[in-house]
Amino acid sequence: MPFSSADASTHPEGRPTPDDGYDVVIVGAGPVGLTAAGLLGRLGHRVAVVERHPGLYNLPRAGHIDHEIMRTFQLLGFADALLADAVACDTYTLRNGKGELLTEFPWAADGVSGWKSDYMLYQPELEDLLYSHDVDDPAITFHRGFEVHDFLVHEDHVEVHATAPAAPADLHGPAREARDLVLRGRFLLGADGGRSFVRDRLGIRRADLGFSSLWANADARRNRDRVDLPFDSGQWCDPNRPTTVLPLGKRHRRFEWALLPGETAEEMADPAVAWELLAGLGLTSEDLSIVRYHVWRFEAKIAEQWQRGRVFLLGDAAHTMPPFQGQGMCSGIRDASNLVWKLDLVLRGITAEALLDTYQQEREPNLRAWTELSIETGRLPCTLDPDEAERRDEAFRSGAAKHLPVVPPLSGVVRDGSGAGELSLQARVSRAGAPGLFDDVIGGGFTVVSTAGDPAAVLAPRQRAFLDALRAQVVHVAPDGAGGVTDVDGAYAAHFAERGWDVVVTRPDFYVFGAGSLSELPAIVDDLAARLGADETR
């Protein structure tokens, strides 16, 4: 008989017992693992999270998210709380050693997802919010202080073995003996970072994309309300010392300096060096307090396989990239969003497990495009030869600079045609007098949105039943609220008219599956059922 978490016993308060059965076991409680757990939990799936650190890793690493990721956090219910410290970006610029502008990225724009294009944040603040969300969800159980040392993949489940080492008494509690833990789940997600045990246990190799650069990193808390710098966010592409300056939310800043030829990681790791480099920017301990200082290597590596049967790799376990576009953590959260909705359909019996084979097929092209963009952006400040730097600068002055790579639309479980694979619009709507962003008012998941009429009216009963099985939201959005949902700012009417659409079908990860005229909707829904491998007569 197949393993089912529905057969599991529970504690009196409803939480699973430590060796109980789960739908999904997640190794790693960083932002990617926490996001995956939160998304699965909100869909009603029972999740165990195993983390070797007994508490939150209270140091900054990632510092940037974009509008797509903010929409994911909105779905989890804490996007507004994140803005208590996160800041919307003005711009991200690259300047040469003379201060001349080479190029800039329009991070201050409005994103299609209903949020500003880009935000800078302090990662511990994000992790506090993610953990607080997840720990309050009765579907999610945490096993902190346990290190996974093995797992066994069976036909219908994965068995995970972990151990918490013995510990002496301390301020946090009495002495503890070593404890062993065995967890069973239908699927295992390895979100355990660049040195992933899950990846190594599977014997999966990583392809090296050939980028490697050592940088010293100082993350600092601001001691003054203002810390004046020539510009707020970006890169000095100065061959004498390439330098990065970034805000990390409202109270912290990041500074990075490339190591020059002849400098070693050991000598540059001395905190006294950090203060010398900060002094070069006119900053002292009166301005800042260093929270973390270390030397790390920027590199780009991608796992050759992101799935082995019932086991999946997400985030840094599957891929690492240089930080020059701020897309490392964002890409891991996209992994979680992509995989979770597919797991949901499989766990609910809507689709076959073959749908999970599309995870890497869809995510890797997007990830490679972002990695290539990050590498090419990073080559600009990493130019250390003065003559080569001058040729680079002249190419930008003359307009002859090489164009940076473009991230293409998603391909895979999408329909051919206009808009397929693009991020869908989220704008303000109102229903029953309650205004807000679409996902807050209507709900997330699969959506069918029309500006031309009631989408359900053109569908056959079997198609409506299929959408019901997907838990899809099917709505008519109009400026006058004729369909019950008001297009508050006319954003949907304008967006659809510009693209020649009457209706759009969107996936739970916010990507457009297909769009067209209202008369085309039945064919779009049938195509969705076929591409999901689902029985549309359910």
Coordinates of C-alpha atoms in Angstrom, one line a residue:
M1 CA 0.0 0.0 0.0
P2 CA 1.5 3.4 -0.9
F3 CA 2.8 5.5 1.9
S4 CA 0.3 8.3 2.8
S5 CA 0.8 11.1 5.3
A6 CA -3.0 10.8 6.0
D7 CA -2.2 7.6 7.9
A8 CA 0.1 9.4 10.3
S9 CA -0.6 9.8 14.0
T10 CA -0.4 13.2 15.6
H11 CA 0.4 14.9 18.9
P12 CA -2.7 16.1 20.9
E13 CA -2.1 19.6 19.7
G14 CA -2.2 18.3 16.1
R15 CA 1.5 18.4 15.2
P16 CA 3.1 15.3 13.6
T17 CA 5.2 13.1 15.9
P18 CA 8.9 13.3 15.1
D19 CA 9.1 10.0 13.1
D20 CA 5.7 10.6 11.4
G21 CA 4.9 10.6 7.7
Y22 CA 5.0 13.9 5.8
D23 CA 4.2 15.0 2.3
V24 CA 7.5 16.7 1.9
V25 CA 10.7 16.8 4.0
I26 CA 12.9 19.9 3.4
V27 CA 16.6 20.0 4.3
G28 CA 17.7 23.6 5.0
A29 CA 15.9 26.5 6.7
G30 CA 17.4 29.4 4.8
P31 CA 15.1 31.7 2.7
V32 CA 14.6 29.1 0.0
G33 CA 13.7 26.2 2.3
L34 CA 11.5 28.4 4.4
T35 CA 9.7 29.8 1.3
A36 CA 9.1 26.2 0.0
A37 CA 7.7 25.2 3.4
G38 CA 5.5 28.2 3.6
L39 CA 4.0 27.7 0.1
L40 CA 3.4 24.0 0.7
G41 CA 1.9 24.6 4.2
R42 CA -0.6 27.2 2.9
L43 CA -1.8 24.6 0.4
G44 CA -2.4 22.1 3.3
H45 CA 0.5 19.8 2.8
R46 CA 2.4 18.4 5.8
V47 CA 6.0 19.5 5.8
A48 CA 9.0 18.7 8.0
V49 CA 12.0 21.1 7.9
V50 CA 15.4 19.9 9.1
E51 CA 18.1 22.4 9.9
R52 CA 21.5 21.8 11.4
H53 CA 21.6 25.3 13.1
P54 CA 19.7 25.4 16.3
G55 CA 18.6 28.9 15.7
L56 CA 18.2 31.4 12.8
Y57 CA 21.5 32.2 11.0
N58 CA 21.5 35.8 12.1
L59 CA 24.0 37.2 9.5
P60 CA 23.4 38.9 6.2
R61 CA 24.1 37.2 2.9
A62 CA 21.6 38.1 0.1
G63 CA 20.5 41.7 0.0
H64 CA 18.2 42.1 -3.0
I65 CA 14.8 40.9 -4.1
D66 CA 12.6 42.0 -7.1
H67 CA 8.9 42.5 -7.6
E68 CA 8.3 38.8 -8.5
I69 CA 9.7 37.7 -5.2
M70 CA 7.8 40.4 -3.3
R71 CA 4.6 38.9 -4.8
T72 CA 5.6 35.5 -3.4
F73 CA 6.1 37.1 0.0
Q74 CA 2.7 38.8 -0.4
L75 CA 1.2 35.4 -1.0
L76 CA 2.7 34.3 2.3
G77 CA 1.2 37.4 4.0
F78 CA 4.2 39.5 5.1
A79 CA 5.2 41.7 2.2
D80 CA 4.0 44.8 3.9
A81 CA 5.8 43.9 7.1
L82 CA 9.0 43.4 5.1
L83 CA 8.8 47.1 4.0
A84 CA 9.3 48.2 7.6
D85 CA 13.0 47.8 6.9
A86 CA 13.4 47.0 3.2
V87 CA 13.8 49.9 0.8
A88 CA 12.7 50.3 -2.8
C89 CA 15.7 51.0 -5.1
D90 CA 16.3 54.2 -6.9
T91 CA 18.7 52.8 -9.4
Y92 CA 21.7 50.5 -9.8
T93 CA 24.6 52.1 -11.6
L94 CA 28.0 51.2 -12.8
R95 CA 30.6 54.0 -13.0
N96 CA 34.3 54.0 -13.9
G97 CA 37.1 55.2 -11.7
K98 CA 36.5 58.8 -12.8
G99 CA 32.9 58.6 -11.8
E100 CA 31.5 58.5 -15.4
L101 CA 28.3 56.5 -15.8
L102 CA 28.9 53.4 -17.8
T103 CA 25.4 51.8 -17.5
E104 CA 22.5 51.6 -15.1
F105 CA 19.6 49.3 -14.4
P106 CA 16.1 50.8 -13.9
W107 CA 15.5 49.3 -10.5
A108 CA 13.2 52.2 -9.5
A109 CA 10.5 51.3 -12.1
D110 CA 7.1 49.8 -11.2
G111 CA 7.1 46.0 -11.6
V112 CA 4.3 44.2 -13.4
S113 CA 3.8 42.2 -10.2
G114 CA 2.2 45.0 -8.3
W115 CA 5.4 46.1 -6.5
K116 CA 8.3 48.3 -7.2
S117 CA 10.8 46.7 -9.5
D118 CA 13.6 46.0 -6.9
Y119 CA 14.2 46.2 -3.2
M120 CA 17.3 46.1 -0.9
L121 CA 16.9 44.3 2.4
Y122 CA 18.7 42.9 5.4
Q123 CA 18.4 39.2 5.2
P124 CA 18.0 38.4 8.9
E125 CA 14.9 40.6 8.9
L126 CA 13.5 38.5 6.0
E127 CA 14.3 35.2 7.7
D128 CA 12.6 36.4 10.9
L129 CA 9.4 37.0 9.0
L130 CA 9.7 33.7 7.0
Y131 CA 10.3 31.7 10.1
S132 CA 7.5 33.4 12.1
H133 CA 5.1 32.7 9.3
D134 CA 6.1 29.0 9.0
V135 CA 6.3 28.2 12.7
D136 CA 2.7 29.4 13.1
D137 CA 1.5 27.0 10.5
P138 CA 0.3 23.7 12.0
A139 CA 1.1 21.9 8.8
I140 CA 4.9 22.7 9.2
T141 CA 7.1 21.0 11.8
F142 CA 10.7 22.2 12.5
H143 CA 13.6 20.0 13.6
R144 CA 16.3 22.4 14.4
G145 CA 19.8 21.4 15.5
F146 CA 19.6 18.2 13.5
E147 CA 22.1 17.4 10.7
V148 CA 21.0 15.0 8.0
H149 CA 23.6 12.3 7.5
D150 CA 21.7 9.9 5.2
F151 CA 18.5 9.3 3.3
L152 CA 17.0 6.3 1.5
V153 CA 14.8 6.6 -1.5
H154 CA 12.0 4.1 -1.7
E155 CA 9.4 3.5 -4.4
D156 CA 6.8 5.7 -2.8
H157 CA 8.7 7.8 -0.2
V158 CA 12.0 9.0 1.1
E159 CA 13.4 8.1 4.5
V160 CA 15.6 10.8 6.0
H161 CA 18.1 10.2 8.9
A162 CA 19.4 13.0 11.0
T163 CA 21.3 13.4 14.3
A164 CA 21.4 16.2 16.9
P165 CA 24.8 16.1 18.7
A166 CA 25.1 16.0 22.4
A167 CA 25.5 19.4 24.1
P168 CA 26.5 20.6 27.5
A169 CA 24.2 22.7 29.7
D170 CA 24.3 26.4 28.7
L171 CA 22.2 29.6 29.1
H172 CA 19.6 28.1 26.7
G173 CA 18.9 24.9 28.6
P174 CA 20.1 21.8 30.3
A175 CA 22.6 19.3 28.9
R176 CA 21.3 17.2 26.0
E177 CA 22.2 13.7 24.9
A178 CA 22.7 13.0 21.2
R179 CA 19.4 12.4 19.5
D180 CA 18.5 10.5 16.3
L181 CA 15.7 11.4 14.0
V182 CA 14.0 9.5 11.2
L183 CA 11.5 11.2 8.9
R184 CA 9.5 9.9 6.0
G185 CA 8.1 12.0 3.2
R186 CA 6.8 11.4 -0.2
F187 CA 9.4 13.9 -1.5
L188 CA 12.6 15.4 -0.3
L189 CA 13.8 18.9 -1.1
G190 CA 17.5 19.8 -0.7
A191 CA 17.7 23.5 0.0
D192 CA 20.9 23.1 2.0
G193 CA 23.2 25.6 0.3
G194 CA 26.2 25.6 -1.9
R195 CA 27.9 22.8 0.1
S196 CA 24.7 20.7 -0.1
F197 CA 24.8 17.3 1.6
V198 CA 21.8 16.3 -0.4
R199 CA 23.5 17.0 -3.7
D200 CA 26.7 15.3 -2.6
R201 CA 24.8 12.2 -1.3
L202 CA 23.2 11.9 -4.7
G203 CA 26.6 12.2 -6.4
I204 CA 25.5 15.0 -8.6
R205 CA 28.3 17.1 -10.2
R206 CA 28.2 20.8 -10.9
A207 CA 29.2 22.4 -14.1
D208 CA 31.6 25.4 -13.6
L209 CA 30.8 28.3 -15.9
G210 CA 34.3 29.7 -15.5
F211 CA 33.8 32.8 -13.4
S212 CA 35.9 33.2 -10.2
S213 CA 36.7 36.4 -8.3
L214 CA 37.7 37.0 -4.7
W215 CA 36.1 39.9 -2.9
A216 CA 36.2 41.3 0.6
N217 CA 32.7 41.9 2.1
A218 CA 31.8 44.3 4.9
D219 CA 28.2 44.5 6.1
A220 CA 27.7 47.3 8.5
R221 CA 25.0 48.9 10.7
R222 CA 24.6 52.6 10.3
N223 CA 25.3 54.7 13.4
R224 CA 24.1 57.8 11.7
D225 CA 20.8 58.5 10.0
R226 CA 22.8 59.5 6.9
V227 CA 25.9 58.0 5.4
D228 CA 26.9 60.2 2.5
L229 CA 28.4 58.5 -0.5
P230 CA 29.0 59.7 -4.1
F231 CA 26.2 57.3 -5.1
D232 CA 24.0 55.0 -3.2
S233 CA 23.8 51.7 -5.1
G234 CA 26.1 50.2 -7.6
Q235 CA 29.7 49.5 -8.7
W236 CA 32.8 51.6 -9.0
C237 CA 34.5 49.9 -12.0
D238 CA 37.9 51.2 -11.0
P239 CA 40.9 49.0 -11.9
N240 CA 42.7 50.5 -8.9
R241 CA 40.1 48.9 -6.6
P242 CA 36.7 47.7 -7.9
T243 CA 34.2 48.6 -5.2
T244 CA 30.5 47.9 -4.5
V245 CA 28.2 50.0 -2.3
L246 CA 24.7 49.0 -1.5
P247 CA 22.0 49.7 1.1
L248 CA 20.8 46.7 3.0
G249 CA 17.4 48.0 4.1
K250 CA 17.1 51.2 6.1
R251 CA 19.6 50.5 8.8
H252 CA 22.5 48.6 7.1
R253 CA 24.9 48.9 4.2
R254 CA 27.1 46.6 2.3
F255 CA 30.6 47.4 1.0
E256 CA 32.7 45.0 -1.2
W257 CA 36.2 45.3 -2.6
A258 CA 37.8 43.1 -5.2
L259 CA 41.1 41.6 -4.2
L260 CA 44.0 42.9 -6.3
P261 CA 46.8 40.8 -7.8
G262 CA 49.2 39.7 -5.0
E263 CA 46.7 40.1 -2.2
T264 CA 45.7 37.0 -0.3
A265 CA 42.4 36.1 1.3
E266 CA 44.1 35.6 4.6
E267 CA 45.6 39.1 4.8
M268 CA 42.5 40.8 3.5
A269 CA 40.3 39.0 6.1
D270 CA 41.8 41.2 8.8
P271 CA 39.1 43.6 10.1
A272 CA 41.7 46.3 10.2
V273 CA 41.8 46.1 6.4
A274 CA 38.1 46.7 6.3
W275 CA 38.5 50.0 8.2
E276 CA 41.3 51.1 6.0
L277 CA 39.1 50.5 2.9
L278 CA 36.1 52.2 4.5
A279 CA 38.4 55.2 5.4
G280 CA 39.0 55.5 1.6
L281 CA 35.3 56.2 1.3
G282 CA 35.4 58.8 4.1
L283 CA 33.7 56.5 6.6
T284 CA 34.7 55.7 10.2
S285 CA 33.4 53.9 13.3
E286 CA 31.3 57.0 14.1
D287 CA 29.4 56.3 10.9
L288 CA 29.2 52.5 10.9
S289 CA 29.6 49.3 13.0
I290 CA 30.7 46.3 11.1
V291 CA 28.3 43.3 11.6
R292 CA 30.2 40.9 9.4
Y293 CA 33.4 41.0 7.5
H294 CA 34.8 38.1 5.4
V295 CA 36.4 37.3 2.1
W296 CA 34.5 35.1 -0.3
R297 CA 34.7 33.9 -3.9
F298 CA 32.2 34.8 -6.5
E299 CA 31.6 31.9 -8.8
A300 CA 29.0 30.3 -11.1
K301 CA 28.2 26.6 -10.9
I302 CA 25.1 24.7 -11.9
A303 CA 24.2 21.2 -10.8
E304 CA 23.9 18.8 -13.8
Q305 CA 20.7 17.4 -12.3
W306 CA 18.2 19.1 -10.1
Q307 CA 16.1 16.0 -9.6
R308 CA 16.8 12.4 -8.9
G309 CA 13.5 10.6 -8.5
R310 CA 11.8 11.8 -5.4
V311 CA 14.6 14.2 -4.4
F312 CA 15.0 17.7 -5.7
L313 CA 17.6 20.4 -5.4
L314 CA 16.7 24.1 -4.9
G315 CA 18.6 27.4 -4.5
D316 CA 22.4 27.3 -3.9
A317 CA 22.2 23.5 -3.7
A318 CA 21.3 23.6 -7.4
H319 CA 23.1 26.7 -8.6
T320 CA 25.3 29.6 -7.5
M321 CA 26.0 32.8 -9.4
P322 CA 28.0 36.0 -8.9
P323 CA 26.0 38.6 -7.0
F324 CA 26.2 41.4 -9.6
Q325 CA 22.5 41.3 -10.4
G326 CA 21.3 40.3 -6.9
Q327 CA 19.5 37.2 -8.3
G328 CA 21.0 34.3 -6.3
M329 CA 18.3 34.2 -3.6
C330 CA 15.7 35.3 -6.0
S331 CA 16.4 32.4 -8.3
G332 CA 16.2 30.0 -5.4
I333 CA 12.8 31.4 -4.5
R334 CA 11.7 31.0 -8.1
D335 CA 12.7 27.3 -7.8
A336 CA 10.5 26.9 -4.8
S337 CA 7.5 28.7 -6.5
N338 CA 7.9 26.5 -9.6
L339 CA 8.3 23.2 -7.8
V340 CA 5.6 23.7 -5.1
W341 CA 2.6 24.2 -7.4
K342 CA 3.6 21.0 -9.3
L343 CA 4.1 19.1 -6.1
D344 CA 0.6 20.3 -5.0
L345 CA -1.1 18.9 -8.1
V346 CA 0.8 15.6 -7.7
L347 CA 0.1 15.3 -4.0
R348 CA -3.6 16.0 -4.6
G349 CA -3.8 13.4 -7.3
I350 CA -4.7 15.9 -10.0
T351 CA -1.6 15.1 -12.2
A352 CA 0.9 12.3 -12.6
E353 CA 4.4 12.6 -11.1
A354 CA 5.7 13.1 -14.6
L355 CA 4.8 16.8 -14.3
L356 CA 7.7 17.1 -11.8
D357 CA 10.1 16.3 -14.6
T358 CA 9.4 19.8 -16.0
Y359 CA 11.0 21.5 -12.9
Q360 CA 14.6 21.7 -14.2
Q361 CA 13.4 21.9 -17.8
E362 CA 11.6 25.2 -17.0
R363 CA 13.9 26.6 -14.3
E364 CA 17.4 26.0 -15.8
P365 CA 17.0 28.2 -18.9
N366 CA 15.8 31.1 -16.8
L367 CA 18.6 30.5 -14.2
R368 CA 21.3 30.2 -16.9
A369 CA 20.1 33.5 -18.4
W370 CA 20.3 35.3 -15.1
T371 CA 23.7 33.7 -14.4
E372 CA 25.1 34.9 -17.7
L373 CA 23.7 38.4 -17.1
S374 CA 25.3 38.4 -13.7
I375 CA 28.7 37.2 -15.1
E376 CA 28.7 39.7 -17.9
T377 CA 27.7 42.5 -15.4
G378 CA 30.5 41.3 -13.1
R379 CA 33.1 41.4 -15.9
L380 CA 32.8 45.2 -16.0
P381 CA 34.0 45.9 -12.4
C382 CA 36.4 42.9 -12.4
T383 CA 38.5 44.5 -15.2
L384 CA 41.9 45.2 -13.4
D385 CA 44.1 46.1 -16.4
P386 CA 44.0 50.0 -16.8
D387 CA 44.3 49.8 -20.6
E388 CA 41.5 47.3 -20.9
A389 CA 39.4 49.4 -18.5
E390 CA 39.9 52.5 -20.7
R391 CA 38.9 50.5 -23.8
R392 CA 35.8 49.4 -21.9
D393 CA 35.0 52.9 -20.9
E394 CA 35.4 54.2 -24.5
A395 CA 33.1 51.5 -25.8
F396 CA 30.4 52.7 -23.4
R397 CA 31.0 56.4 -24.4
S398 CA 30.7 55.5 -28.1
G399 CA 27.8 53.2 -27.8
A400 CA 29.8 50.2 -29.0
A401 CA 29.7 48.3 -25.7
K402 CA 28.5 44.7 -25.9
H403 CA 24.8 44.3 -25.1
L404 CA 24.1 42.4 -21.9
P405 CA 22.2 39.1 -22.1
V406 CA 18.4 39.3 -21.9
V407 CA 16.3 36.9 -19.7
P408 CA 13.8 35.2 -22.0
P409 CA 10.2 34.3 -21.2
L410 CA 9.6 31.0 -19.5
S411 CA 9.3 27.9 -21.7
G412 CA 7.8 24.6 -20.8
V413 CA 4.3 24.2 -19.4
V414 CA 3.0 27.2 -21.3
R415 CA 0.9 27.6 -24.4
D416 CA 2.4 28.8 -27.7
G417 CA 1.3 32.4 -28.5
S418 CA 1.1 36.0 -27.2
G419 CA 2.4 36.6 -23.7
A420 CA 3.0 32.9 -22.8
G421 CA 5.8 32.6 -20.3
E422 CA 5.8 36.2 -19.3
L423 CA 5.1 37.3 -15.7
S424 CA 1.4 38.2 -15.3
L425 CA 0.0 41.5 -14.2
Q426 CA -1.0 42.1 -10.6
A427 CA -2.9 45.4 -10.1
R428 CA -5.5 46.8 -7.7
V429 CA -9.0 45.4 -7.8
S430 CA -12.0 45.7 -5.6
R431 CA -14.7 43.1 -4.8
A432 CA -17.7 43.7 -2.4
G433 CA -16.2 47.1 -1.6
A434 CA -12.8 45.7 -0.5
P435 CA -9.9 47.1 -2.6
G436 CA -6.4 45.7 -2.7
L437 CA -3.9 43.9 -4.9
F438 CA -5.4 41.1 -6.9
D439 CA -3.9 38.2 -4.9
D440 CA -5.1 39.7 -1.6
V441 CA -8.7 40.3 -2.9
I442 CA -9.2 37.3 -5.2
G443 CA -6.5 34.8 -4.1
G444 CA -3.5 33.1 -5.5
G445 CA -3.1 29.9 -7.5
F446 CA -4.3 29.3 -11.0
T447 CA -6.3 32.3 -12.3
V448 CA -8.5 32.9 -15.3
V449 CA -9.0 36.7 -15.7
S450 CA -11.0 38.3 -18.5
T451 CA -11.7 42.0 -19.2
A452 CA -14.4 41.1 -21.8
G453 CA -16.9 39.1 -20.0
D454 CA -17.5 36.2 -17.6
P455 CA -14.9 33.5 -18.5
A456 CA -17.0 30.7 -17.0
A457 CA -19.8 31.4 -19.5
V458 CA -17.8 30.2 -22.5
L459 CA -16.6 27.0 -20.8
A460 CA -18.1 23.5 -21.0
P461 CA -19.0 21.8 -17.7
R462 CA -16.0 19.5 -18.0
Q463 CA -13.7 22.5 -18.4
R464 CA -15.2 24.2 -15.4
A465 CA -14.8 21.0 -13.4
F466 CA -11.2 20.8 -14.3
L467 CA -10.6 24.4 -13.2
D468 CA -12.4 23.7 -10.0
A469 CA -10.1 20.7 -9.4
L470 CA -7.2 23.1 -9.9
R471 CA -8.8 25.5 -7.4
A472 CA -8.6 28.2 -10.0
Q473 CA -10.0 31.7 -9.6
V474 CA -12.2 32.6 -12.5
V475 CA -13.1 36.3 -12.7
H476 CA -14.3 39.1 -14.9
V477 CA -12.5 42.3 -14.1
A478 CA -14.0 45.5 -15.4
P479 CA -13.6 49.2 -14.7
D480 CA -17.3 49.5 -13.8
G481 CA -17.3 46.3 -11.8
A482 CA -19.8 44.7 -14.1
G483 CA -18.5 41.2 -13.4
G484 CA -18.3 41.7 -9.6
V485 CA -14.6 42.7 -9.6
T486 CA -13.6 46.3 -10.3
D487 CA -10.4 47.2 -12.2
V488 CA -9.7 50.1 -9.8
D489 CA -7.0 51.9 -11.8
G490 CA -8.0 50.5 -15.3
A491 CA -4.6 48.7 -15.3
Y492 CA -6.1 45.3 -16.5
A493 CA -8.0 47.0 -19.3
A494 CA -4.9 48.9 -20.5
H495 CA -2.6 45.9 -20.1
F496 CA -4.9 43.5 -22.0
A497 CA -5.8 46.0 -24.7
E498 CA -2.1 46.7 -25.4
R499 CA -1.6 42.9 -26.0
G500 CA -4.8 42.3 -27.8
W501 CA -6.2 40.0 -25.1
D502 CA -9.6 39.4 -23.7
V503 CA -8.5 36.7 -21.2
V504 CA -5.4 35.3 -19.6
V505 CA -4.7 32.0 -17.8
T506 CA -2.0 32.3 -15.2
R507 CA -0.1 29.6 -13.3
P508 CA 0.3 29.7 -9.5
D509 CA 3.9 30.9 -9.9
F510 CA 2.5 34.0 -11.7
Y511 CA 3.6 33.1 -15.2
V512 CA 1.2 33.4 -18.1
F513 CA 0.1 30.0 -19.4
G514 CA -1.8 31.4 -22.3
A515 CA -3.9 34.3 -23.4
G516 CA -6.2 35.4 -26.3
S517 CA -9.8 36.1 -27.1
L518 CA -12.6 34.9 -25.0
S519 CA -13.7 32.5 -27.7
E520 CA -10.2 30.9 -27.5
L521 CA -10.5 30.2 -23.8
P522 CA -12.0 26.7 -24.1
A523 CA -9.0 25.7 -26.2
I524 CA -6.6 27.3 -23.8
V525 CA -8.1 25.4 -20.9
D526 CA -8.0 22.1 -22.8
D527 CA -4.4 22.8 -23.7
L528 CA -3.6 23.4 -20.0
A529 CA -5.1 20.1 -19.1
A530 CA -3.1 18.3 -21.7
R531 CA 0.2 19.9 -20.8
L532 CA -0.4 19.1 -17.1
G533 CA -1.2 15.5 -18.0
A534 CA -4.4 15.9 -16.1
D535 CA -7.8 14.4 -16.7
E536 CA -10.0 17.3 -17.6
T537 CA -13.2 15.4 -16.8
R538 CA -12.4 15.1 -13.1

